[in-house]
PDB file of C-alpha atoms in Angstrom:
ATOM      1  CA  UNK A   1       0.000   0.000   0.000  1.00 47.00           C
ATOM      2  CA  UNK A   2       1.395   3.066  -1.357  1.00 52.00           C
ATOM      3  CA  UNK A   3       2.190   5.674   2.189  1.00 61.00           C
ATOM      4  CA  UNK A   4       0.252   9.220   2.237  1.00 62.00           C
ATOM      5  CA  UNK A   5       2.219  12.117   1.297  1.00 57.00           C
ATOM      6  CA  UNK A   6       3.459  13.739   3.976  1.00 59.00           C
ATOM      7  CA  UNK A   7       2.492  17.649   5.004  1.00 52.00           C
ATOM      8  CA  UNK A   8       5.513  19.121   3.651  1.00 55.00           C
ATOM      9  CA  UNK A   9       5.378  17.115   0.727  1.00 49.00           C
ATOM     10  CA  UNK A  10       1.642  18.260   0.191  1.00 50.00           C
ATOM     11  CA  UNK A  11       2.809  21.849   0.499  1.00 58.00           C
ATOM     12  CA  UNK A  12       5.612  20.798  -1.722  1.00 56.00           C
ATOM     13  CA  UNK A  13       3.385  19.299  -4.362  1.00 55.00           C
ATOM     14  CA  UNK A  14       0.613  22.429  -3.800  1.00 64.00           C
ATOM     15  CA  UNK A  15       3.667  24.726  -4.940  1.00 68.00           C
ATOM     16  CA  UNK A  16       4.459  23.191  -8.251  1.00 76.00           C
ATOM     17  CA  UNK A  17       1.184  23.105  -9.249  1.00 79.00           C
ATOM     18  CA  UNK A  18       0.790  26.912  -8.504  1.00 83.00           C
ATOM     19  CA  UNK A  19       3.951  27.938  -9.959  1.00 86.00           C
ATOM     20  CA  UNK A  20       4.568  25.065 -12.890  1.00 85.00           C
ATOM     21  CA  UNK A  21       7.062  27.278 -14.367  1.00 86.00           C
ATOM     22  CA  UNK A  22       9.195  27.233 -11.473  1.00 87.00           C
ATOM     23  CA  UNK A  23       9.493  23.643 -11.738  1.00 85.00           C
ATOM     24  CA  UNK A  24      10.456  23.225 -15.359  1.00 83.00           C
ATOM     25  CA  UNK A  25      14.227  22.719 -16.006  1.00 83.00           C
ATOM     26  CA  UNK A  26      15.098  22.467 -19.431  1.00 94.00           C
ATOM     27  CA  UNK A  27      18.515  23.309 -20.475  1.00 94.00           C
ATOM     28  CA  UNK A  28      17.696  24.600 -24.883  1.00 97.00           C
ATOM     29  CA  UNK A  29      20.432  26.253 -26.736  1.00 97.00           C
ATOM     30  CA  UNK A  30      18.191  28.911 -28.689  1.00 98.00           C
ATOM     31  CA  UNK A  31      20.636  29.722 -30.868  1.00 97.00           C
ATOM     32  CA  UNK A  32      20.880  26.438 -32.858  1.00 97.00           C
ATOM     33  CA  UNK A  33      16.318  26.788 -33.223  1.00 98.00           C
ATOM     34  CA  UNK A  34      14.527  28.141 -35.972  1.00 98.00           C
ATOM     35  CA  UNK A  35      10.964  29.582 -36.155  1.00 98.00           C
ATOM     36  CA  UNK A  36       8.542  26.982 -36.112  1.00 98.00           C
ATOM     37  CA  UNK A  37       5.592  29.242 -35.977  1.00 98.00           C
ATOM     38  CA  UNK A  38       4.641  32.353 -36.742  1.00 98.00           C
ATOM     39  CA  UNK A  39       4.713  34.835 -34.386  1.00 98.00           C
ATOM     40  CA  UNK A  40       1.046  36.246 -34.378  1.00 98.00           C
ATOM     41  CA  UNK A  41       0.265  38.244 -31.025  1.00 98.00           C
ATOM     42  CA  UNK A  42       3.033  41.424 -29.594  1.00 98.00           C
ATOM     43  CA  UNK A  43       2.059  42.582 -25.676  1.00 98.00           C
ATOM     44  CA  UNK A  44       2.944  45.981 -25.342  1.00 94.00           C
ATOM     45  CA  UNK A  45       2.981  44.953 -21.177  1.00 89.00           C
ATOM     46  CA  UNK A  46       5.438  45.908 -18.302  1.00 91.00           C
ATOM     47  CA  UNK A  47       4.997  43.969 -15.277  1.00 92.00           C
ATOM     48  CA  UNK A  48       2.389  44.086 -13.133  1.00 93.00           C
ATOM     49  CA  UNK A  49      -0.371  45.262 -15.786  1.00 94.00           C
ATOM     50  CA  UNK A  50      -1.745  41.948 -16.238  1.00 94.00           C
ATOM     51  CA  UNK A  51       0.542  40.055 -18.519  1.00 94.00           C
ATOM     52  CA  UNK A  52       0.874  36.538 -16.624  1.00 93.00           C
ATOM     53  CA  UNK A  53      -2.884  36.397 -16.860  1.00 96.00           C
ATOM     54  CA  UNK A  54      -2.831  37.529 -20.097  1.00 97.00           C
ATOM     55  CA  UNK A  55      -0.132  34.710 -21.267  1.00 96.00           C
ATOM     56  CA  UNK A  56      -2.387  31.943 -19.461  1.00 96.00           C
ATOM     57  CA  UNK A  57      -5.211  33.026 -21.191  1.00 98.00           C
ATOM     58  CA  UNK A  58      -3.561  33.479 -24.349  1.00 98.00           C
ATOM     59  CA  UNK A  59      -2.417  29.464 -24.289  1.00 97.00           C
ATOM     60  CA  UNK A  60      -5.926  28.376 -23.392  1.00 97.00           C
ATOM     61  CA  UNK A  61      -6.553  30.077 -26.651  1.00 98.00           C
ATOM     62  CA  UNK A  62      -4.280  28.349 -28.300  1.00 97.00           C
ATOM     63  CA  UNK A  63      -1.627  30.660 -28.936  1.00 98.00           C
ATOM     64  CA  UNK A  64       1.787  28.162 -27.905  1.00 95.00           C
ATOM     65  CA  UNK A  65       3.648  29.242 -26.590  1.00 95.00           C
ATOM     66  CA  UNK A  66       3.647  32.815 -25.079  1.00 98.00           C
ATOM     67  CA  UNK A  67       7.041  34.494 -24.104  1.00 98.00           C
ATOM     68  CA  UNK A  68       7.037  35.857 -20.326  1.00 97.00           C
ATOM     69  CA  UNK A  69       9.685  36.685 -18.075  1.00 95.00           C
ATOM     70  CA  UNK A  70       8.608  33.066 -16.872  1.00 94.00           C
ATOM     71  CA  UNK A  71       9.566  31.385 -19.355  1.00 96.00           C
ATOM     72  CA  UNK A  72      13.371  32.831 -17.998  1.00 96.00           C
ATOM     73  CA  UNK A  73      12.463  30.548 -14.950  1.00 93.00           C
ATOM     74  CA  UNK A  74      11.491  28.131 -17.250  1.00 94.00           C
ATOM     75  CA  UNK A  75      14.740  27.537 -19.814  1.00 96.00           C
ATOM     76  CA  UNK A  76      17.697  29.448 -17.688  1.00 95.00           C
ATOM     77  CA  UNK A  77      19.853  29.549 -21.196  1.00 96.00           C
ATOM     78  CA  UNK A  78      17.514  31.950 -22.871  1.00 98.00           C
ATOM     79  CA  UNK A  79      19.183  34.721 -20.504  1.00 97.00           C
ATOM     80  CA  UNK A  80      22.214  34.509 -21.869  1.00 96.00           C
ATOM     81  CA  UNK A  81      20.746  35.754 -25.014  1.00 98.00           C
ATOM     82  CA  UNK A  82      18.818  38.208 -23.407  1.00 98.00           C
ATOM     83  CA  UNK A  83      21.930  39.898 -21.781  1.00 98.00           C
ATOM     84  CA  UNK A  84      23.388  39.813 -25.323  1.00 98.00           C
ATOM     85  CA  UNK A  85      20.187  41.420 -26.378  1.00 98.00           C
ATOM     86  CA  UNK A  86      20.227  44.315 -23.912  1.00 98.00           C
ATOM     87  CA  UNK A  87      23.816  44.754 -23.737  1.00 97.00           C
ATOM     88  CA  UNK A  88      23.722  45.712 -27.908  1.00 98.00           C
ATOM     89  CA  UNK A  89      20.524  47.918 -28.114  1.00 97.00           C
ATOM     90  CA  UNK A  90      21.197  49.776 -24.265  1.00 95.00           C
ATOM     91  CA  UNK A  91      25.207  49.850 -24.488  1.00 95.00           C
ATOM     92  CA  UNK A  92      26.223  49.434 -28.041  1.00 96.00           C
ATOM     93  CA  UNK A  93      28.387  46.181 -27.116  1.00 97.00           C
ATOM     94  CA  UNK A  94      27.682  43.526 -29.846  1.00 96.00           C
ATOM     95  CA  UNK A  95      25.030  43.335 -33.046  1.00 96.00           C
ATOM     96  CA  UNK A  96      21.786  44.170 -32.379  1.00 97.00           C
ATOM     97  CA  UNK A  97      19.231  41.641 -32.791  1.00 98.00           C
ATOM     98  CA  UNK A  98      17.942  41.071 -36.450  1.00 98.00           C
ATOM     99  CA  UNK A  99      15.057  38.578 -37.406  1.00 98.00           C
ATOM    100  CA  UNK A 100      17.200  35.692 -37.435  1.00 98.00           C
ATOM    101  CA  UNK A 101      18.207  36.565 -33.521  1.00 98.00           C
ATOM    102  CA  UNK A 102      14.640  37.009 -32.365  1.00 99.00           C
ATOM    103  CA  UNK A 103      13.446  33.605 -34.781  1.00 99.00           C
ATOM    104  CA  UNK A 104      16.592  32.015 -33.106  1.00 98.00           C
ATOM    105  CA  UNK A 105      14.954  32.963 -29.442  1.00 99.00           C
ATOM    106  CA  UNK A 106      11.098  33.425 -29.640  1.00 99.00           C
ATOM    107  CA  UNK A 107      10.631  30.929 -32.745  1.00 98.00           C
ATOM    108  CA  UNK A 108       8.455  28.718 -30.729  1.00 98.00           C
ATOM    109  CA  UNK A 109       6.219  31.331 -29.937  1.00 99.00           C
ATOM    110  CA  UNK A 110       2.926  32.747 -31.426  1.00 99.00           C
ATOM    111  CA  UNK A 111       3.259  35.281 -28.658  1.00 99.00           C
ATOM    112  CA  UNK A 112       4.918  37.461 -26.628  1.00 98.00           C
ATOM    113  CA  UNK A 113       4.388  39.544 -23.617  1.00 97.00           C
ATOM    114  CA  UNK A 114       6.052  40.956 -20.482  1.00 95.00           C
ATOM    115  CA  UNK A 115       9.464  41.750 -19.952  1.00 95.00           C
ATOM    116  CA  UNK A 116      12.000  40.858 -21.329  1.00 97.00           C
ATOM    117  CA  UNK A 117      10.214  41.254 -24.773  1.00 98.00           C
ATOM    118  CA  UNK A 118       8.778  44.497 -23.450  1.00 96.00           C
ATOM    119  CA  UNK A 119      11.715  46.547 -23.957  1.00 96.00           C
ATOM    120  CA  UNK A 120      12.237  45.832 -27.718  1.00 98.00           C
ATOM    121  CA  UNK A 121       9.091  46.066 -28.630  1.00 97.00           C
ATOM    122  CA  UNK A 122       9.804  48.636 -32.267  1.00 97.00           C
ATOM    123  CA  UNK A 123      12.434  45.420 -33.231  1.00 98.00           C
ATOM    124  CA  UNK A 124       9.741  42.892 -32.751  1.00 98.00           C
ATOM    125  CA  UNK A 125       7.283  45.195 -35.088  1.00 97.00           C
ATOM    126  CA  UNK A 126       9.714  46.179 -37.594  1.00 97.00           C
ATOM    127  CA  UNK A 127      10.559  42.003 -37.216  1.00 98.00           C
ATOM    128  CA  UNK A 128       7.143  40.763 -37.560  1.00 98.00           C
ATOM    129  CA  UNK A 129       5.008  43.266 -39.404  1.00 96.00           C
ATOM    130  CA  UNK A 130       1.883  41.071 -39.735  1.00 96.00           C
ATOM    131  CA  UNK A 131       1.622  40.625 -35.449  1.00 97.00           C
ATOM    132  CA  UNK A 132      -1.603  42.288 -33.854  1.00 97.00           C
ATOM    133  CA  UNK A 133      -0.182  44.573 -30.890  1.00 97.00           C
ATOM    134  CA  UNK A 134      -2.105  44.056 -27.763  1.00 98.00           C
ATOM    135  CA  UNK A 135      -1.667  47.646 -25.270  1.00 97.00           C
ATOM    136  CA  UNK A 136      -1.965  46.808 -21.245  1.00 95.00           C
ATOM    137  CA  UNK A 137      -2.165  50.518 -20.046  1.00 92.00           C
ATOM    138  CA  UNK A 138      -2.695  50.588 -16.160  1.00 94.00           C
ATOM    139  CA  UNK A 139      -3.653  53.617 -14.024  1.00 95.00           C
ATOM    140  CA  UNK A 140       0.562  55.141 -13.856  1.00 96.00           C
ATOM    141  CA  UNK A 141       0.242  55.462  -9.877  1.00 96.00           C
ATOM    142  CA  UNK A 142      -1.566  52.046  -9.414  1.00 96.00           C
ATOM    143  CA  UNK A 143       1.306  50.797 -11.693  1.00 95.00           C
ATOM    144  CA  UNK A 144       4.271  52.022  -9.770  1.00 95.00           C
ATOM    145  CA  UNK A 145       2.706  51.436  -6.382  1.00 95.00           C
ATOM    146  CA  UNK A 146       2.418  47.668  -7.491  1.00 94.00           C
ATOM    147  CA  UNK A 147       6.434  47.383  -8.737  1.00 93.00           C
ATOM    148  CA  UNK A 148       7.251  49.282  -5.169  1.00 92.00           C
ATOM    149  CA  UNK A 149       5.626  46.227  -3.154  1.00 91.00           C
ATOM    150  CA  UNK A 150       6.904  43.688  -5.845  1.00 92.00           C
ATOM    151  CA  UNK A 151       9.525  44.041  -7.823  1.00 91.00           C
ATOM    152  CA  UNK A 152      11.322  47.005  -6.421  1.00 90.00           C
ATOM    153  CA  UNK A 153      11.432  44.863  -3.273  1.00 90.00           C
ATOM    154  CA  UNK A 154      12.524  42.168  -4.579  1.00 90.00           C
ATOM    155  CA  UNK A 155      15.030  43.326  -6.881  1.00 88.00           C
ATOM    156  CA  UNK A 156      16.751  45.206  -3.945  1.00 88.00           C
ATOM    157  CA  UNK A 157      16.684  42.542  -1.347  1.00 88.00           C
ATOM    158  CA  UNK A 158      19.618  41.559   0.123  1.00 88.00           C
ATOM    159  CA  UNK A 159      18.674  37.709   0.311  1.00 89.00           C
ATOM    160  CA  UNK A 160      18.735  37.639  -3.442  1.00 89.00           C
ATOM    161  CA  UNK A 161      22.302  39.125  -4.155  1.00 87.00           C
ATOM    162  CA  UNK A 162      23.475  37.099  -1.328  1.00 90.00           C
ATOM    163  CA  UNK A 163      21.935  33.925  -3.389  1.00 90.00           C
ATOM    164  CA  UNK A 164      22.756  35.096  -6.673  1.00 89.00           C
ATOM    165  CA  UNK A 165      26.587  34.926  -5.619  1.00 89.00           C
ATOM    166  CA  UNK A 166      26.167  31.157  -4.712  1.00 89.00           C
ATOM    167  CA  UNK A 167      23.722  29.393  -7.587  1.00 90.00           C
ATOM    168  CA  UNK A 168      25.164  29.337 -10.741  1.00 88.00           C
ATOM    169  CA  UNK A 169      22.032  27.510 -11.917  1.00 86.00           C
ATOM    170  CA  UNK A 170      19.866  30.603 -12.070  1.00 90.00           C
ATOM    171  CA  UNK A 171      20.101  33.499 -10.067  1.00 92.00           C
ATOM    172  CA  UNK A 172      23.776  34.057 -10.983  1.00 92.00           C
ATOM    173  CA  UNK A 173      22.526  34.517 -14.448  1.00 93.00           C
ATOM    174  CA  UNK A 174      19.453  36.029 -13.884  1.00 93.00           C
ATOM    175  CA  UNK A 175      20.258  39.231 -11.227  1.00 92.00           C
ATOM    176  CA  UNK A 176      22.700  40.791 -14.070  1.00 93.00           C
ATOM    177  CA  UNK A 177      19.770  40.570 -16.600  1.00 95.00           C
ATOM    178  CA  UNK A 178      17.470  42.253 -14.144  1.00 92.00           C
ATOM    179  CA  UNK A 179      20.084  45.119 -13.699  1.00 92.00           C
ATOM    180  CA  UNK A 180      20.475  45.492 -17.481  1.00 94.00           C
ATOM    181  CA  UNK A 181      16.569  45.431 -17.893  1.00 94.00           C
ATOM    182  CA  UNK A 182      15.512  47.517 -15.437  1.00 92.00           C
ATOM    183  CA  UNK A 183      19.330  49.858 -15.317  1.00 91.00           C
ATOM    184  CA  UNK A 184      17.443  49.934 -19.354  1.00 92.00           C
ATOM    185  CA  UNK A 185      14.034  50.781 -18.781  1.00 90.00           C
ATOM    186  CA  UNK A 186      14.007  52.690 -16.513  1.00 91.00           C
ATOM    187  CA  UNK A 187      17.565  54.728 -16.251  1.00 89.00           C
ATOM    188  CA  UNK A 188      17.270  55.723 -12.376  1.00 89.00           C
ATOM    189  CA  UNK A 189      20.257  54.385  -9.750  1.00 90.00           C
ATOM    190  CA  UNK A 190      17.925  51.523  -7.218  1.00 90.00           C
ATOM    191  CA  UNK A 191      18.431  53.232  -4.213  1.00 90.00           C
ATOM    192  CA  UNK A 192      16.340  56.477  -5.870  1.00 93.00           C
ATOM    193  CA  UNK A 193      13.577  53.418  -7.053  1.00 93.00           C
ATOM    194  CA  UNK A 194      11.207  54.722  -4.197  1.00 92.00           C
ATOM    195  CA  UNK A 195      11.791  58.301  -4.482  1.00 95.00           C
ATOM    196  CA  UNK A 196      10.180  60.765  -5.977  1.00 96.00           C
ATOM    197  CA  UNK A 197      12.710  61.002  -8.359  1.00 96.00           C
ATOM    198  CA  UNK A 198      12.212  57.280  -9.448  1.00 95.00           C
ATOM    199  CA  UNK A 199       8.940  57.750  -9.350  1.00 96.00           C
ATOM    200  CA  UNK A 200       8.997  60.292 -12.250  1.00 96.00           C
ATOM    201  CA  UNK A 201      11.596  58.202 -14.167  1.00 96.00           C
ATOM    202  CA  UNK A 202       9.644  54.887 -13.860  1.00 95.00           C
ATOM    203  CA  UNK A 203       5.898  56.573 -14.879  1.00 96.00           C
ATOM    204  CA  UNK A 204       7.778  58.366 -17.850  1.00 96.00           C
ATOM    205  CA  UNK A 205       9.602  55.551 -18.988  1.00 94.00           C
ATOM    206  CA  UNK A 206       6.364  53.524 -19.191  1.00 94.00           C
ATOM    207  CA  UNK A 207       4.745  55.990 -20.813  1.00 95.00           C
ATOM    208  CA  UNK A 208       7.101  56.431 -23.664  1.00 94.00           C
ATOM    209  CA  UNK A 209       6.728  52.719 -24.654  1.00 92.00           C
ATOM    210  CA  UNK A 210       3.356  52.845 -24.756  1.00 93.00           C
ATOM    211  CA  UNK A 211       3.216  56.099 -26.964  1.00 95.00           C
ATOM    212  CA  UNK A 212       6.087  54.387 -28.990  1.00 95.00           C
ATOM    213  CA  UNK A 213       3.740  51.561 -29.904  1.00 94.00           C
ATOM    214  CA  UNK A 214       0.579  53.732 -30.609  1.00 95.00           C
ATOM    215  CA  UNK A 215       3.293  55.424 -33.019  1.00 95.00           C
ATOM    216  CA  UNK A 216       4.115  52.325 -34.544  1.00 94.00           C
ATOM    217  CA  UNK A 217       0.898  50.698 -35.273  1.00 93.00           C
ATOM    218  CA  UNK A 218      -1.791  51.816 -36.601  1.00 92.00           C
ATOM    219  CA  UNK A 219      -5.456  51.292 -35.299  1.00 92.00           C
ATOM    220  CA  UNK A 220      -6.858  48.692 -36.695  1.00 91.00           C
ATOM    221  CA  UNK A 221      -4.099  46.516 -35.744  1.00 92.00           C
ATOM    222  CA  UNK A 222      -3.823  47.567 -31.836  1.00 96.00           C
ATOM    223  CA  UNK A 223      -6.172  46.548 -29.062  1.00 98.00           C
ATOM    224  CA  UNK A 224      -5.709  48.655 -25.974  1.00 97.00           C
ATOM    225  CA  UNK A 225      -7.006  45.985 -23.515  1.00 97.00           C
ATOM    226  CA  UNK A 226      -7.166  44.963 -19.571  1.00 96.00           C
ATOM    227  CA  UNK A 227      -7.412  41.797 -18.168  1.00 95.00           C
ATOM    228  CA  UNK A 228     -10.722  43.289 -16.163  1.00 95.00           C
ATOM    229  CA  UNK A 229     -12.700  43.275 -19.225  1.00 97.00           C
ATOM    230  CA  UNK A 230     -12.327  39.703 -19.618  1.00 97.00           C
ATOM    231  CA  UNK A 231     -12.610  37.269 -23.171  1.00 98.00           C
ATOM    232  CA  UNK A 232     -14.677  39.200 -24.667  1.00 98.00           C
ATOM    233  CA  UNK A 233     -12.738  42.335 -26.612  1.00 98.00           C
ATOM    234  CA  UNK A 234      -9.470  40.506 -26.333  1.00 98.00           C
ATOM    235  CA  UNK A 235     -11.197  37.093 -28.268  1.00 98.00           C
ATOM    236  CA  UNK A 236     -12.475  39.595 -30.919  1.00 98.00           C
ATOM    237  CA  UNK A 237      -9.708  41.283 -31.773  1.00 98.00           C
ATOM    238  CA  UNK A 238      -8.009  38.117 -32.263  1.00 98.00           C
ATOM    239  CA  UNK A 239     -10.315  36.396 -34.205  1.00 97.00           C
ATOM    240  CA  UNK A 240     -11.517  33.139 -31.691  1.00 98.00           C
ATOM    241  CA  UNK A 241     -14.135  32.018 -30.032  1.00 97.00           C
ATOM    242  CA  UNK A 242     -14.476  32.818 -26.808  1.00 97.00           C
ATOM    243  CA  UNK A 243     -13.956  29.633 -24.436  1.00 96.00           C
ATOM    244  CA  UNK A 244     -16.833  27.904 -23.277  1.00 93.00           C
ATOM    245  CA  UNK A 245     -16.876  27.353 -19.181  1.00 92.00           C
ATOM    246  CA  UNK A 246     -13.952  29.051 -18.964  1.00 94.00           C
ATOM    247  CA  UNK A 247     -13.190  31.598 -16.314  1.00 96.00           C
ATOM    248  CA  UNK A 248     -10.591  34.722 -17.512  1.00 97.00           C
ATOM    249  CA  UNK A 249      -7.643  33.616 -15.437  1.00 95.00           C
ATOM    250  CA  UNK A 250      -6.675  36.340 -13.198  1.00 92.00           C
ATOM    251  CA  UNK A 251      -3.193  35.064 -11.314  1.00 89.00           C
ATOM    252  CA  UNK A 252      -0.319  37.104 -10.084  1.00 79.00           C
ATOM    253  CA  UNK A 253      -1.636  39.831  -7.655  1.00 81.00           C
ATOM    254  CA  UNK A 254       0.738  40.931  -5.201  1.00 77.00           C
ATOM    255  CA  UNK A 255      -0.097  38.666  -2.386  1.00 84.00           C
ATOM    256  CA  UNK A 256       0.844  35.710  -5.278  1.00 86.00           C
ATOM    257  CA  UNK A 257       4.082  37.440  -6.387  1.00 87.00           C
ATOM    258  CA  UNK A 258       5.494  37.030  -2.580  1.00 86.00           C
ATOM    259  CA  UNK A 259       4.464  33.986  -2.544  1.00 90.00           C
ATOM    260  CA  UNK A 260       6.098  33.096  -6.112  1.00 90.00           C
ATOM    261  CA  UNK A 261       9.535  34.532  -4.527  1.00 88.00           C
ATOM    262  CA  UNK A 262       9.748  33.054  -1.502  1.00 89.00           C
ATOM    263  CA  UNK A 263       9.651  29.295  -3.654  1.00 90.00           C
ATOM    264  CA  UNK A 264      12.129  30.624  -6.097  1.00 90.00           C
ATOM    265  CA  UNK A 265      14.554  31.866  -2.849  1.00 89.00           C
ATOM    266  CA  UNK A 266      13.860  28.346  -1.136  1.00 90.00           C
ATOM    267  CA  UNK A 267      14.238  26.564  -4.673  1.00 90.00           C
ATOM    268  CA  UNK A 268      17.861  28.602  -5.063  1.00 88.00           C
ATOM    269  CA  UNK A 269      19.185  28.120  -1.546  1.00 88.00           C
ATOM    270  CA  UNK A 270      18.340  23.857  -1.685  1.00 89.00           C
ATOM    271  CA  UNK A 271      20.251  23.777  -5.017  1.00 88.00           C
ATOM    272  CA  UNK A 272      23.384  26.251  -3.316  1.00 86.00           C
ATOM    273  CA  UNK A 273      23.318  23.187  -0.368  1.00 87.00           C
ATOM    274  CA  UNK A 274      24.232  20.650  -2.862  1.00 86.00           C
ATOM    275  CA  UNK A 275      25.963  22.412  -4.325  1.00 78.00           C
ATOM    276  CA  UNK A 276      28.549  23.192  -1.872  1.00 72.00           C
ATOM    277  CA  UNK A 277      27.551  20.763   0.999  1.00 68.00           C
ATOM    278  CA  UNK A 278      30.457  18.096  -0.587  1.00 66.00           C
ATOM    279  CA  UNK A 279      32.755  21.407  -0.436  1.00 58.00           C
ATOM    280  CA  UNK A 280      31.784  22.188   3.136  1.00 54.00           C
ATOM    281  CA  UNK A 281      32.011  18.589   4.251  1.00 55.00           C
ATOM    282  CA  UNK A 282      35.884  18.279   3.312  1.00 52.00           C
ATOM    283  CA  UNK A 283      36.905  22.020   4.145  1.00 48.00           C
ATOM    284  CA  UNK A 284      35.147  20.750   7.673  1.00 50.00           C
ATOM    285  CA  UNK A 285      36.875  17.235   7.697  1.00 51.00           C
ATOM    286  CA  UNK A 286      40.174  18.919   7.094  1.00 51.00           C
ATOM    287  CA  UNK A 287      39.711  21.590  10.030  1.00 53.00           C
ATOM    288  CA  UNK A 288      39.229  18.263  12.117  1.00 44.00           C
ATOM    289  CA  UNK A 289      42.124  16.671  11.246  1.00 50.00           C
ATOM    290  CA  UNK A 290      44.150  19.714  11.691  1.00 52.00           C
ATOM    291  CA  UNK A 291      42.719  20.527  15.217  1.00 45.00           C
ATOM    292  CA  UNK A 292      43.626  16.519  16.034  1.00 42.00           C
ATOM    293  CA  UNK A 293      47.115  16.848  14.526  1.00 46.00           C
ATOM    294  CA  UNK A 294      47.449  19.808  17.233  1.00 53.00           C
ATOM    295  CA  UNK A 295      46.433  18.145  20.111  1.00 49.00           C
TER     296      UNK A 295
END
């Protein structure tokens, strides 16, 4: 008779199916891929204006996949290119990303949303003419209040620099793309983040890329959308039927994002223990024989 799960393995098992993409490890070399289908639906979305519920609801419509910052969780390689992304457009080190770069990177996607895609988003129009741009506008002071509890905090916190110096795996790699992305977007030192000052430079910087888009495209192929207004306008636009018996998922409020972190910190820290518990078990065997050779 198979034995019951135990509490922490519930809790354990409740997590990955909460936060899937925490959970997937796959280890793809983008640069060797080709597009494999056409890239149909741009997000014109910062974080924390909807987009993870916009990417789950754009899958249950079929469009596989959709690009997220998740998805950064989900295949740790593709931040390599991302650096290499930021690093040519932001500080003129490198070739900027052409059509074979972004096929190379988002070619298994009909869609994209979120950051990182969210700060190239004239390269991904000028890329793929023929996409439908989908604009997330929030209220600009709801907006920034919502990166000050989430990812300001986060971004800042000393637990995840002290991480990031001990697993290579992820964090390593990922904390220098979120100072390139955000040290990009939003050109403002972090210890001015919540300041006035930042304030200002955050709400105009998201500003700009939304104006840049309106710019860009015209009408008839931009939807200015928000996850509140559910299946309806964002199924038209696109051209499907609306789901039957299903809810508009609506994931990721603050509360979640907390939640999210905490499993990626704990998910970081258990692979920094094996990591380094072989290291720490001679270094400590070898202070034992010393202090034994000294007696």
């Amino acid at each position: 008779m198979a034995n019951n799960p135990s509490l922490s393995e519930k809790r354990a098992m409740a997590k990955e199916e909460r936060f899937p993409e925490l959970f997937v490890n796959t280890n793809i070399d983008r640069r060797i891929c080709r597009r494999v289908v056409p890239l149909k639906v741009i997000v014109v979305g910062m974080p924390r204006t909807g987009t993870q519920s916009i990417r789950v609801a754009l899958k249950q419509l079929g469009f596989n996949d959709t690009y997220h910052m998740d998805c950064l969780f989900e295949n740790p390689p593709d931040i390599d290119l991302w650096c290499q992304a930021f690093l040519a457009k932001f500080k003129s080190q490198g070739e900027p990303f052409g059509k074979e770069q972004w096929d190379q990177l988002l070619g298994h996607c009909q869609a994209v949303c979120d950051l990182p895609t969210s700060a190239f988003i004239p390269e991904l129009i000028a890329a793929y003419p023929d996409a439908k741009l989908i604009l997330t506008p929030r209220e600009e002071n709801s907006w920034y209040a919502s990166c000050q509890r989430t990812i300001q905090t986060t971004a800042t916190a000393r637990s995840i620099h002290i991480l990031s110096a001990l697993d290579t795996h992820f964090l390593s790699r990922f904390t220098p793309l979120l100072g390139l992305m955000f040290g990009s977007m939003f050109p403002c030192p972090p210890d001015l983040w919540q300041t006035p000052e930042g304030k200002r430079i955050w709400i105009e910087h998201y500003r700009r890329g939304h104006d840049e888009a309106r710019f860009l495209v015209p009408p008839d192929r931009r939807l200015e959308y928000s996850v509140e207004q559910g299946w309806g306008p964002l199924c038209e636009f696109l051209g499907v039927e609306v789901p039957v018996g299903k809810t508009f998922p609506m994931v990721n409020d603050s509360g979640s994002f907390a939640v999210k972190i905490g499993v990626v910190k704990r998910l970081a820290a258990r692979r920094v223990v094996r990591r380094w518990s072989p290291v720490l078990g001679v270094l400590a065997a070898a202070g034992l024989g010393l202090w034994w050779a000294r007696r």
